[in-house]
Amino acid sequence: RAWEGAALHFRALLTRWLHAEVTRFDLWNVEVHIQQGGSIQKIDSKTRKKKKLLDTDNTPILTKSSTFCNYFSCGFESKVGIGFDRNRKKSALANKMVYMTEGMKKMYCCHSIMKIDEIFEKMVKKNSDGTEEVVFMGVEHGKHAAQSKDDTAHPYFAKQPVSLVAINIGSMMGGCDVWRNAGRKVNLKNVDKATVEKLKSSPQNMGDKQLEFITFPSGSAFGMEQVFPGQGYRVHQGPGPWELTFRRDLGDTRVYIQIDGEFYQLDHPDRILLRHDKQVNVLDASEKKIPKKITKAEVAKFEKES
């Protein structure tokens, strides 16, 4: 009887939930600012075409504020995501094929893939006393703006990445723990040894009021993370808030971002602000794997343990 199997499964799930621990979970806010004459676009789920996000007076919105709990990203993977949304299917298998096809198209059919430090002028952490700490500087006329003989030169990327990911949880791309997988790999130059060592050893916690930033050097590296973990590089960890300033000479270059699985195209972007929003209580059963099929003997064992 189908209902009996469903009831057994539900009882097992309920047992897991009752044994789960209540823990704190961070929510983060991302605020996207666009220059006059620019726009934010996404794929319309009905027409499968790009549409501009409009204000109440039917003009393009120039500021969008969103809350995310999992991750925010900018770069190659978000560009792939736009193509995926346009060609999304009803079958999970078909969607995997679409995602793979879009990734191949963006890697090999596009003229070039914009690097993160060619998109952003800089990323800074804003301190409560009004000062700023540079997380990384971009490139200027083919050269890192941070490169200098001066000892006060700012950090910049050791390897120019195509993706920058701000991640709050230990799961992305179907369960990949990209922060842990990156291990002791850090993608920054001109950073003091203490900062690098701290980055290498810092664990991730979804309720510590800190956000982790990681980069991927290529589209293929991003795609291979599921098969060969450890393709990413650690860049930063902290409580924020942060400001990412776009280069002023991007012209008509399109920039792509992703907010918890929602993909957007930015035209003439100005800056992005990231800050901690609040904490909520959640049930954490991440270390307790839930079986897909439950037998009566297993249910009895769960009941006995409880």
PDB file of C-alpha atoms in Angstrom:
ATOM      1  CA  ARG A   1       0.000   0.000   0.000  1.00  0.00           C
ATOM      2  CA  ALA A   2       1.437   3.304  -1.141  1.00  0.00           C
ATOM      3  CA  TRP A   3       0.094   5.306   1.801  1.00  0.00           C
ATOM      4  CA  GLU A   4       1.816   2.977   4.280  1.00  0.00           C
ATOM      5  CA  GLY A   5       5.229   3.559   2.696  1.00  0.00           C
ATOM      6  CA  ALA A   6       4.623   7.307   2.667  1.00  0.00           C
ATOM      7  CA  ALA A   7       3.615   7.234   6.321  1.00  0.00           C
ATOM      8  CA  LEU A   8       6.769   5.329   7.278  1.00  0.00           C
ATOM      9  CA  HIS A   9       8.905   7.792   5.353  1.00  0.00           C
ATOM     10  CA  PHE A  10       7.182  10.770   6.969  1.00  0.00           C
ATOM     11  CA  ARG A  11       7.657   9.266  10.439  1.00  0.00           C
ATOM     12  CA  ALA A  12      11.360   8.827   9.769  1.00  0.00           C
ATOM     13  CA  LEU A  13      11.627  12.427   8.590  1.00  0.00           C
ATOM     14  CA  LEU A  14       9.754  13.628  11.646  1.00  0.00           C
ATOM     15  CA  THR A  15      12.141  11.703  13.884  1.00  0.00           C
ATOM     16  CA  ARG A  16      15.089  13.367  12.201  1.00  0.00           C
ATOM     17  CA  TRP A  17      13.536  16.787  12.632  1.00  0.00           C
ATOM     18  CA  LEU A  18      12.910  16.176  16.315  1.00  0.00           C
ATOM     19  CA  HIS A  19      16.553  15.196  16.776  1.00  0.00           C
ATOM     20  CA  ALA A  20      17.868  18.152  14.759  1.00  0.00           C
ATOM     21  CA  GLU A  21      19.609  20.989  16.564  1.00  0.00           C
ATOM     22  CA  VAL A  22      18.327  24.567  16.532  1.00  0.00           C
ATOM     23  CA  THR A  23      21.075  26.829  15.207  1.00  0.00           C
ATOM     24  CA  ARG A  24      21.487  30.419  14.026  1.00  0.00           C
ATOM     25  CA  PHE A  25      21.474  31.179  10.303  1.00  0.00           C
ATOM     26  CA  ASP A  26      22.671  34.397   8.661  1.00  0.00           C
ATOM     27  CA  LEU A  27      20.682  36.347   6.108  1.00  0.00           C
ATOM     28  CA  TRP A  28      22.505  38.862   3.911  1.00  0.00           C
ATOM     29  CA  ASN A  29      21.410  41.885   1.907  1.00  0.00           C
ATOM     30  CA  VAL A  30      22.683  42.763  -1.572  1.00  0.00           C
ATOM     31  CA  GLU A  31      21.933  46.168  -3.059  1.00  0.00           C
ATOM     32  CA  VAL A  32      22.604  46.737  -6.756  1.00  0.00           C
ATOM     33  CA  HIS A  33      22.981  50.307  -8.046  1.00  0.00           C
ATOM     34  CA  ILE A  34      22.748  51.196 -11.745  1.00  0.00           C
ATOM     35  CA  GLN A  35      23.882  54.393 -13.487  1.00  0.00           C
ATOM     36  CA  GLN A  36      21.404  56.683 -15.213  1.00  0.00           C
ATOM     37  CA  GLY A  37      20.494  55.201 -18.593  1.00  0.00           C
ATOM     38  CA  GLY A  38      21.242  51.669 -17.424  1.00  0.00           C
ATOM     39  CA  SER A  39      18.969  48.794 -16.488  1.00  0.00           C
ATOM     40  CA  ILE A  40      18.585  45.460 -14.715  1.00  0.00           C
ATOM     41  CA  GLN A  41      17.241  42.623 -16.850  1.00  0.00           C
ATOM     42  CA  LYS A  42      16.205  39.013 -16.254  1.00  0.00           C
ATOM     43  CA  ILE A  43      14.551  36.237 -18.254  1.00  0.00           C
ATOM     44  CA  ASP A  44      10.750  36.349 -18.306  1.00  0.00           C
ATOM     45  CA  SER A  45       9.488  32.874 -17.324  1.00  0.00           C
ATOM     46  CA  LYS A  46       6.616  33.081 -19.827  1.00  0.00           C
ATOM     47  CA  THR A  47       8.190  34.589 -22.933  1.00  0.00           C
ATOM     48  CA  ARG A  48      11.732  33.256 -22.247  1.00  0.00           C
ATOM     49  CA  LYS A  49      13.073  36.643 -23.333  1.00  0.00           C
ATOM     50  CA  LYS A  50      14.968  39.287 -21.418  1.00  0.00           C
ATOM     51  CA  LYS A  51      12.868  41.963 -19.755  1.00  0.00           C
ATOM     52  CA  LYS A  52      13.869  45.120 -17.929  1.00  0.00           C
ATOM     53  CA  LEU A  53      12.843  45.462 -14.296  1.00  0.00           C
ATOM     54  CA  LEU A  54      10.585  48.530 -14.199  1.00  0.00           C
ATOM     55  CA  ASP A  55       9.523  50.912 -11.444  1.00  0.00           C
ATOM     56  CA  THR A  56       5.921  51.905 -10.735  1.00  0.00           C
ATOM     57  CA  ASP A  57       6.214  54.754 -13.256  1.00  0.00           C
ATOM     58  CA  ASN A  58       7.313  52.273 -15.952  1.00  0.00           C
ATOM     59  CA  THR A  59      10.952  53.443 -15.947  1.00  0.00           C
ATOM     60  CA  PRO A  60      13.901  51.076 -15.427  1.00  0.00           C
ATOM     61  CA  ILE A  61      14.713  50.615 -11.736  1.00  0.00           C
ATOM     62  CA  LEU A  62      18.172  51.849 -10.828  1.00  0.00           C
ATOM     63  CA  THR A  63      18.392  50.249  -7.371  1.00  0.00           C
ATOM     64  CA  LYS A  64      17.468  46.693  -6.430  1.00  0.00           C
ATOM     65  CA  SER A  65      17.702  45.377  -2.870  1.00  0.00           C
ATOM     66  CA  SER A  66      17.425  41.634  -2.187  1.00  0.00           C
ATOM     67  CA  THR A  67      17.978  39.279   0.729  1.00  0.00           C
ATOM     68  CA  PHE A  68      19.935  36.083   0.165  1.00  0.00           C
ATOM     69  CA  CYS A  69      20.676  33.187   2.467  1.00  0.00           C
ATOM     70  CA  ASN A  70      22.886  30.932   0.334  1.00  0.00           C
ATOM     71  CA  TYR A  71      25.087  32.776  -2.144  1.00  0.00           C
ATOM     72  CA  PHE A  72      25.650  35.739  -4.419  1.00  0.00           C
ATOM     73  CA  SER A  73      27.953  35.666  -7.430  1.00  0.00           C
ATOM     74  CA  CYS A  74      29.150  37.656 -10.415  1.00  0.00           C
ATOM     75  CA  GLY A  75      30.786  36.551 -13.638  1.00  0.00           C
ATOM     76  CA  PHE A  76      30.902  33.520 -15.898  1.00  0.00           C
ATOM     77  CA  GLU A  77      28.488  31.258 -13.995  1.00  0.00           C
ATOM     78  CA  SER A  78      25.831  33.993 -13.959  1.00  0.00           C
ATOM     79  CA  LYS A  79      26.174  34.495 -17.710  1.00  0.00           C
ATOM     80  CA  VAL A  80      25.641  30.753 -18.147  1.00  0.00           C
ATOM     81  CA  GLY A  81      22.635  31.017 -15.824  1.00  0.00           C
ATOM     82  CA  ILE A  82      20.934  33.604 -18.045  1.00  0.00           C
ATOM     83  CA  GLY A  83      21.197  31.227 -21.002  1.00  0.00           C
ATOM     84  CA  PHE A  84      19.951  28.382 -18.834  1.00  0.00           C
ATOM     85  CA  ASP A  85      16.865  30.354 -17.736  1.00  0.00           C
ATOM     86  CA  ARG A  86      16.086  31.126 -21.373  1.00  0.00           C
ATOM     87  CA  ASN A  87      16.171  27.432 -22.358  1.00  0.00           C
ATOM     88  CA  ARG A  88      14.999  25.785 -19.128  1.00  0.00           C
ATOM     89  CA  LYS A  89      13.140  22.447 -19.520  1.00  0.00           C
ATOM     90  CA  LYS A  90      10.715  20.491 -17.334  1.00  0.00           C
ATOM     91  CA  SER A  91      12.964  17.442 -17.027  1.00  0.00           C
ATOM     92  CA  ALA A  92      15.846  17.470 -14.510  1.00  0.00           C
ATOM     93  CA  LEU A  93      18.008  15.464 -16.923  1.00  0.00           C
ATOM     94  CA  ALA A  94      17.190  17.812 -19.796  1.00  0.00           C
ATOM     95  CA  ASN A  95      18.063  20.804 -17.604  1.00  0.00           C
ATOM     96  CA  LYS A  96      21.489  19.322 -16.877  1.00  0.00           C
ATOM     97  CA  MET A  97      22.077  18.989 -20.602  1.00  0.00           C
ATOM     98  CA  VAL A  98      20.949  22.593 -21.147  1.00  0.00           C
ATOM     99  CA  TYR A  99      23.298  23.844 -18.433  1.00  0.00           C
ATOM    100  CA  MET A 100      26.215  21.899 -19.903  1.00  0.00           C
ATOM    101  CA  THR A 101      25.447  23.203 -23.408  1.00  0.00           C
ATOM    102  CA  GLU A 102      25.218  26.803 -22.201  1.00  0.00           C
ATOM    103  CA  GLY A 103      28.516  26.431 -20.366  1.00  0.00           C
ATOM    104  CA  MET A 104      30.243  25.108 -23.487  1.00  0.00           C
ATOM    105  CA  LYS A 105      28.776  27.921 -25.590  1.00  0.00           C
ATOM    106  CA  LYS A 106      29.961  30.608 -23.190  1.00  0.00           C
ATOM    107  CA  MET A 107      33.444  29.084 -22.932  1.00  0.00           C
ATOM    108  CA  TYR A 108      34.149  28.401 -26.601  1.00  0.00           C
ATOM    109  CA  CYS A 109      31.722  30.462 -28.712  1.00  0.00           C
ATOM    110  CA  CYS A 110      32.128  33.851 -27.032  1.00  0.00           C
ATOM    111  CA  HIS A 111      34.959  36.141 -28.110  1.00  0.00           C
ATOM    112  CA  SER A 112      36.256  36.500 -24.562  1.00  0.00           C
ATOM    113  CA  ILE A 113      35.242  36.010 -20.958  1.00  0.00           C
ATOM    114  CA  MET A 114      35.500  39.129 -18.821  1.00  0.00           C
ATOM    115  CA  LYS A 115      37.705  38.759 -15.767  1.00  0.00           C
ATOM    116  CA  ILE A 116      36.418  39.910 -12.381  1.00  0.00           C
ATOM    117  CA  ASP A 117      39.233  42.444 -11.961  1.00  0.00           C
ATOM    118  CA  GLU A 118      38.364  43.845 -15.401  1.00  0.00           C
ATOM    119  CA  ILE A 119      34.748  44.337 -14.279  1.00  0.00           C
ATOM    120  CA  PHE A 120      35.340  45.845 -10.844  1.00  0.00           C
ATOM    121  CA  GLU A 121      37.550  48.800 -10.020  1.00  0.00           C
ATOM    122  CA  LYS A 122      37.841  47.577  -6.442  1.00  0.00           C
ATOM    123  CA  MET A 123      36.175  45.822  -3.521  1.00  0.00           C
ATOM    124  CA  VAL A 124      36.419  47.425  -0.092  1.00  0.00           C
ATOM    125  CA  LYS A 125      35.284  46.518   3.416  1.00  0.00           C
ATOM    126  CA  LYS A 126      33.659  49.499   5.134  1.00  0.00           C
ATOM    127  CA  ASN A 127      34.543  49.903   8.803  1.00  0.00           C
ATOM    128  CA  SER A 128      32.304  51.437  11.466  1.00  0.00           C
ATOM    129  CA  ASP A 129      34.758  54.331  11.973  1.00  0.00           C
ATOM    130  CA  GLY A 130      34.349  55.434   8.356  1.00  0.00           C
ATOM    131  CA  THR A 131      37.610  53.956   7.080  1.00  0.00           C
ATOM    132  CA  GLU A 132      37.906  51.380   4.297  1.00  0.00           C
ATOM    133  CA  GLU A 133      40.005  48.265   3.819  1.00  0.00           C
ATOM    134  CA  VAL A 134      40.738  47.215   0.245  1.00  0.00           C
ATOM    135  CA  VAL A 135      39.956  43.538  -0.386  1.00  0.00           C
ATOM    136  CA  PHE A 136      41.203  43.673  -3.984  1.00  0.00           C
ATOM    137  CA  MET A 137      41.931  46.183  -6.732  1.00  0.00           C
ATOM    138  CA  GLY A 138      41.079  45.711 -10.382  1.00  0.00           C
ATOM    139  CA  VAL A 139      43.205  46.161 -13.477  1.00  0.00           C
ATOM    140  CA  GLU A 140      43.865  49.443 -15.271  1.00  0.00           C
ATOM    141  CA  HIS A 141      45.008  49.518 -18.903  1.00  0.00           C
ATOM    142  CA  GLY A 142      46.053  45.872 -18.737  1.00  0.00           C
ATOM    143  CA  LYS A 143      47.963  46.289 -15.479  1.00  0.00           C
ATOM    144  CA  HIS A 144      46.856  45.760 -11.906  1.00  0.00           C
ATOM    145  CA  ALA A 145      45.995  49.127 -10.399  1.00  0.00           C
ATOM    146  CA  ALA A 146      47.456  47.877  -7.120  1.00  0.00           C
ATOM    147  CA  GLN A 147      50.915  47.125  -8.566  1.00  0.00           C
ATOM    148  CA  SER A 148      53.438  49.562  -7.209  1.00  0.00           C
ATOM    149  CA  LYS A 149      56.877  49.762  -5.673  1.00  0.00           C
ATOM    150  CA  ASP A 150      55.184  51.478  -2.755  1.00  0.00           C
ATOM    151  CA  ASP A 151      54.880  49.270   0.339  1.00  0.00           C
ATOM    152  CA  THR A 152      51.304  50.509   0.778  1.00  0.00           C
ATOM    153  CA  ALA A 153      50.118  49.001  -2.530  1.00  0.00           C
ATOM    154  CA  HIS A 154      46.796  47.201  -2.221  1.00  0.00           C
ATOM    155  CA  PRO A 155      45.906  43.505  -2.660  1.00  0.00           C
ATOM    156  CA  TYR A 156      45.122  42.166  -6.119  1.00  0.00           C
ATOM    157  CA  PHE A 157      44.370  38.771  -7.664  1.00  0.00           C
ATOM    158  CA  ALA A 158      47.257  36.401  -8.228  1.00  0.00           C
ATOM    159  CA  LYS A 159      45.213  34.687 -10.951  1.00  0.00           C
ATOM    160  CA  GLN A 160      42.606  36.684 -12.840  1.00  0.00           C
ATOM    161  CA  PRO A 161      39.259  34.971 -12.069  1.00  0.00           C
ATOM    162  CA  VAL A 162      36.123  34.735 -14.193  1.00  0.00           C
ATOM    163  CA  SER A 163      33.811  34.256 -11.189  1.00  0.00           C
ATOM    164  CA  LEU A 164      33.518  35.801  -7.739  1.00  0.00           C
ATOM    165  CA  VAL A 165      31.227  33.991  -5.282  1.00  0.00           C
ATOM    166  CA  ALA A 166      30.065  35.197  -1.872  1.00  0.00           C
ATOM    167  CA  ILE A 167      28.840  32.075  -0.095  1.00  0.00           C
ATOM    168  CA  ASN A 168      27.110  31.613   3.256  1.00  0.00           C
ATOM    169  CA  ILE A 169      26.627  27.837   3.269  1.00  0.00           C
ATOM    170  CA  GLY A 170      28.743  24.767   2.609  1.00  0.00           C
ATOM    171  CA  SER A 171      26.802  23.736  -0.467  1.00  0.00           C
ATOM    172  CA  MET A 172      26.736  24.986  -4.055  1.00  0.00           C
ATOM    173  CA  MET A 173      26.265  23.378  -7.470  1.00  0.00           C
ATOM    174  CA  GLY A 174      24.472  20.308  -6.160  1.00  0.00           C
ATOM    175  CA  GLY A 175      26.232  19.995  -2.807  1.00  0.00           C
ATOM    176  CA  CYS A 176      29.814  21.161  -3.481  1.00  0.00           C
ATOM    177  CA  ASP A 177      31.446  22.672  -0.394  1.00  0.00           C
ATOM    178  CA  VAL A 178      33.545  25.120  -2.407  1.00  0.00           C
ATOM    179  CA  TRP A 179      35.077  26.934   0.590  1.00  0.00           C
ATOM    180  CA  ARG A 180      36.279  23.747   2.265  1.00  0.00           C
ATOM    181  CA  ASN A 181      37.333  22.250  -1.071  1.00  0.00           C
ATOM    182  CA  ALA A 182      39.545  25.268  -1.793  1.00  0.00           C
ATOM    183  CA  GLY A 183      41.567  24.326   1.288  1.00  0.00           C
ATOM    184  CA  ARG A 184      44.720  26.402   1.637  1.00  0.00           C
ATOM    185  CA  LYS A 185      44.569  27.995  -1.824  1.00  0.00           C
ATOM    186  CA  VAL A 186      44.434  31.802  -1.690  1.00  0.00           C
ATOM    187  CA  ASN A 187      44.123  34.027  -4.776  1.00  0.00           C
ATOM    188  CA  LEU A 188      45.631  37.261  -3.492  1.00  0.00           C
ATOM    189  CA  LYS A 189      48.955  39.026  -3.841  1.00  0.00           C
ATOM    190  CA  ASN A 190      50.318  41.912  -1.819  1.00  0.00           C
ATOM    191  CA  VAL A 191      48.705  40.602   1.369  1.00  0.00           C
ATOM    192  CA  ASP A 192      50.496  40.159   4.664  1.00  0.00           C
ATOM    193  CA  LYS A 193      51.391  36.621   5.742  1.00  0.00           C
ATOM    194  CA  ALA A 194      49.123  36.670   8.812  1.00  0.00           C
ATOM    195  CA  THR A 195      46.054  37.453   6.669  1.00  0.00           C
ATOM    196  CA  VAL A 196      46.903  34.664   4.222  1.00  0.00           C
ATOM    197  CA  GLU A 197      47.418  32.100   6.993  1.00  0.00           C
ATOM    198  CA  LYS A 198      44.136  33.085   8.627  1.00  0.00           C
ATOM    199  CA  LEU A 199      42.323  32.690   5.313  1.00  0.00           C
ATOM    200  CA  LYS A 200      43.847  29.260   4.776  1.00  0.00           C
ATOM    201  CA  SER A 201      42.674  27.929   8.121  1.00  0.00           C
ATOM    202  CA  SER A 202      39.330  29.727   8.588  1.00  0.00           C
ATOM    203  CA  PRO A 203      36.304  27.390   8.683  1.00  0.00           C
ATOM    204  CA  GLN A 204      32.886  28.317   7.378  1.00  0.00           C
ATOM    205  CA  ASN A 205      29.820  28.660   9.602  1.00  0.00           C
ATOM    206  CA  MET A 206      26.386  29.676   8.364  1.00  0.00           C
ATOM    207  CA  GLY A 207      25.615  31.477  11.639  1.00  0.00           C
ATOM    208  CA  ASP A 208      28.837  33.340  12.508  1.00  0.00           C
ATOM    209  CA  LYS A 209      27.829  36.657  10.868  1.00  0.00           C
ATOM    210  CA  GLN A 210      30.662  36.223   8.391  1.00  0.00           C
ATOM    211  CA  LEU A 211      30.556  35.774   4.634  1.00  0.00           C
ATOM    212  CA  GLU A 212      33.125  33.892   2.571  1.00  0.00           C
ATOM    213  CA  PHE A 213      34.390  35.007  -0.854  1.00  0.00           C
ATOM    214  CA  ILE A 214      35.923  32.603  -3.344  1.00  0.00           C
ATOM    215  CA  THR A 215      37.058  32.896  -6.977  1.00  0.00           C
ATOM    216  CA  PHE A 216      37.286  30.511  -9.922  1.00  0.00           C
ATOM    217  CA  PRO A 217      40.030  31.052 -12.534  1.00  0.00           C
ATOM    218  CA  SER A 218      38.102  29.753 -15.558  1.00  0.00           C
ATOM    219  CA  GLY A 219      34.754  28.492 -16.778  1.00  0.00           C
ATOM    220  CA  SER A 220      36.107  24.945 -17.011  1.00  0.00           C
ATOM    221  CA  ALA A 221      37.338  25.130 -13.398  1.00  0.00           C
ATOM    222  CA  PHE A 222      33.856  26.116 -12.258  1.00  0.00           C
ATOM    223  CA  GLY A 223      32.326  23.238 -14.195  1.00  0.00           C
ATOM    224  CA  MET A 224      34.852  20.674 -12.934  1.00  0.00           C
ATOM    225  CA  GLU A 225      34.261  21.467  -9.249  1.00  0.00           C
ATOM    226  CA  GLN A 226      31.700  18.665  -8.940  1.00  0.00           C
ATOM    227  CA  VAL A 227      34.036  16.048 -10.414  1.00  0.00           C
ATOM    228  CA  PHE A 228      37.386  17.361  -9.202  1.00  0.00           C
ATOM    229  CA  PRO A 229      36.764  19.380  -6.007  1.00  0.00           C
ATOM    230  CA  GLY A 230      39.126  22.186  -5.117  1.00  0.00           C
ATOM    231  CA  GLN A 231      39.057  24.341  -8.260  1.00  0.00           C
ATOM    232  CA  GLY A 232      38.319  27.552  -6.361  1.00  0.00           C
ATOM    233  CA  TYR A 233      40.576  29.961  -4.456  1.00  0.00           C
ATOM    234  CA  ARG A 234      39.823  31.712  -1.184  1.00  0.00           C
ATOM    235  CA  VAL A 235      39.855  35.514  -1.262  1.00  0.00           C
ATOM    236  CA  HIS A 236      38.191  36.940   1.837  1.00  0.00           C
ATOM    237  CA  GLN A 237      36.170  36.192   4.959  1.00  0.00           C
ATOM    238  CA  GLY A 238      34.586  38.763   7.221  1.00  0.00           C
ATOM    239  CA  PRO A 239      31.484  40.466   8.669  1.00  0.00           C
ATOM    240  CA  GLY A 240      31.301  43.278   6.102  1.00  0.00           C
ATOM    241  CA  PRO A 241      29.759  45.479   4.949  1.00  0.00           C
ATOM    242  CA  TRP A 242      31.428  45.619   1.536  1.00  0.00           C
ATOM    243  CA  GLU A 243      31.213  47.787  -1.565  1.00  0.00           C
ATOM    244  CA  LEU A 244      32.139  46.569  -5.040  1.00  0.00           C
ATOM    245  CA  THR A 245      32.657  49.450  -7.459  1.00  0.00           C
ATOM    246  CA  PHE A 246      32.348  48.823 -11.190  1.00  0.00           C
ATOM    247  CA  ARG A 247      34.838  50.249 -13.646  1.00  0.00           C
ATOM    248  CA  ARG A 248      33.671  53.447 -15.304  1.00  0.00           C
ATOM    249  CA  ASP A 249      34.949  52.432 -18.747  1.00  0.00           C
ATOM    250  CA  LEU A 250      32.798  49.320 -19.167  1.00  0.00           C
ATOM    251  CA  GLY A 251      30.693  51.113 -21.787  1.00  0.00           C
ATOM    252  CA  ASP A 252      28.016  48.781 -23.137  1.00  0.00           C
ATOM    253  CA  THR A 253      29.629  45.685 -21.603  1.00  0.00           C
ATOM    254  CA  ARG A 254      27.010  43.484 -19.971  1.00  0.00           C
ATOM    255  CA  VAL A 255      27.645  42.245 -16.451  1.00  0.00           C
ATOM    256  CA  TYR A 256      25.925  39.178 -15.010  1.00  0.00           C
ATOM    257  CA  ILE A 257      25.083  38.418 -11.378  1.00  0.00           C
ATOM    258  CA  GLN A 258      23.240  35.736  -9.461  1.00  0.00           C
ATOM    259  CA  ILE A 259      21.300  36.052  -6.195  1.00  0.00           C
ATOM    260  CA  ASP A 260      20.275  32.697  -4.692  1.00  0.00           C
ATOM    261  CA  GLY A 261      19.664  31.131  -8.107  1.00  0.00           C
ATOM    262  CA  GLU A 262      18.072  34.223  -9.702  1.00  0.00           C
ATOM    263  CA  PHE A 263      20.127  35.489 -12.652  1.00  0.00           C
ATOM    264  CA  TYR A 264      20.328  39.114 -13.806  1.00  0.00           C
ATOM    265  CA  GLN A 265      22.000  41.143 -16.532  1.00  0.00           C
ATOM    266  CA  LEU A 266      23.278  44.582 -15.545  1.00  0.00           C
ATOM    267  CA  ASP A 267      23.690  47.371 -18.092  1.00  0.00           C
ATOM    268  CA  HIS A 268      25.818  50.343 -16.984  1.00  0.00           C
ATOM    269  CA  PRO A 269      26.179  49.158 -13.365  1.00  0.00           C
ATOM    270  CA  ASP A 270      27.505  51.524 -10.717  1.00  0.00           C
ATOM    271  CA  ARG A 271      28.177  49.538  -7.519  1.00  0.00           C
ATOM    272  CA  ILE A 272      27.044  46.645  -5.338  1.00  0.00           C
ATOM    273  CA  LEU A 273      26.676  46.794  -1.561  1.00  0.00           C
ATOM    274  CA  LEU A 274      26.717  43.666   0.609  1.00  0.00           C
ATOM    275  CA  ARG A 275      25.869  43.679   4.311  1.00  0.00           C
ATOM    276  CA  HIS A 276      24.630  41.413   7.078  1.00  0.00           C
ATOM    277  CA  ASP A 277      20.848  41.623   7.427  1.00  0.00           C
ATOM    278  CA  LYS A 278      19.748  39.461  10.374  1.00  0.00           C
ATOM    279  CA  GLN A 279      19.823  35.984  11.894  1.00  0.00           C
ATOM    280  CA  VAL A 280      17.038  33.411  12.086  1.00  0.00           C
ATOM    281  CA  ASN A 281      16.699  30.054  13.839  1.00  0.00           C
ATOM    282  CA  VAL A 282      16.808  26.923  11.677  1.00  0.00           C
ATOM    283  CA  LEU A 283      16.888  23.171  12.263  1.00  0.00           C
ATOM    284  CA  ASP A 284      20.292  21.720  11.442  1.00  0.00           C
ATOM    285  CA  ALA A 285      20.294  18.027  10.512  1.00  0.00           C
ATOM    286  CA  SER A 286      23.164  18.285   8.038  1.00  0.00           C
ATOM    287  CA  GLU A 287      25.158  15.528   9.740  1.00  0.00           C
ATOM    288  CA  LYS A 288      22.198  13.157   9.861  1.00  0.00           C
ATOM    289  CA  LYS A 289      21.579  11.668   6.438  1.00  0.00           C
ATOM    290  CA  ILE A 290      17.944  10.868   5.781  1.00  0.00           C
ATOM    291  CA  PRO A 291      17.366   7.532   4.012  1.00  0.00           C
ATOM    292  CA  LYS A 292      15.278   7.616   0.859  1.00  0.00           C
ATOM    293  CA  LYS A 293      13.472   4.374   1.734  1.00  0.00           C
ATOM    294  CA  ILE A 294      12.498   3.465   5.275  1.00  0.00           C
ATOM    295  CA  THR A 295      11.726  -0.028   6.528  1.00  0.00           C
ATOM    296  CA  LYS A 296       9.507  -0.842   9.531  1.00  0.00           C
ATOM    297  CA  ALA A 297      12.586  -2.088  11.386  1.00  0.00           C
ATOM    298  CA  GLU A 298      14.343   1.254  10.814  1.00  0.00           C
ATOM    299  CA  VAL A 299      11.276   3.175  12.007  1.00  0.00           C
ATOM    300  CA  ALA A 300      11.156   1.024  15.156  1.00  0.00           C
ATOM    301  CA  LYS A 301      14.824   1.774  15.754  1.00  0.00           C
ATOM    302  CA  PHE A 302      14.191   5.523  15.356  1.00  0.00           C
ATOM    303  CA  GLU A 303      11.294   5.328  17.833  1.00  0.00           C
ATOM    304  CA  LYS A 304      13.421   3.413  20.329  1.00  0.00           C
ATOM    305  CA  GLU A 305      16.234   5.965  20.110  1.00  0.00           C
ATOM    306  CA  SER A 306      13.794   8.807  20.656  1.00  0.00           C
TER     307      SER A 306
END
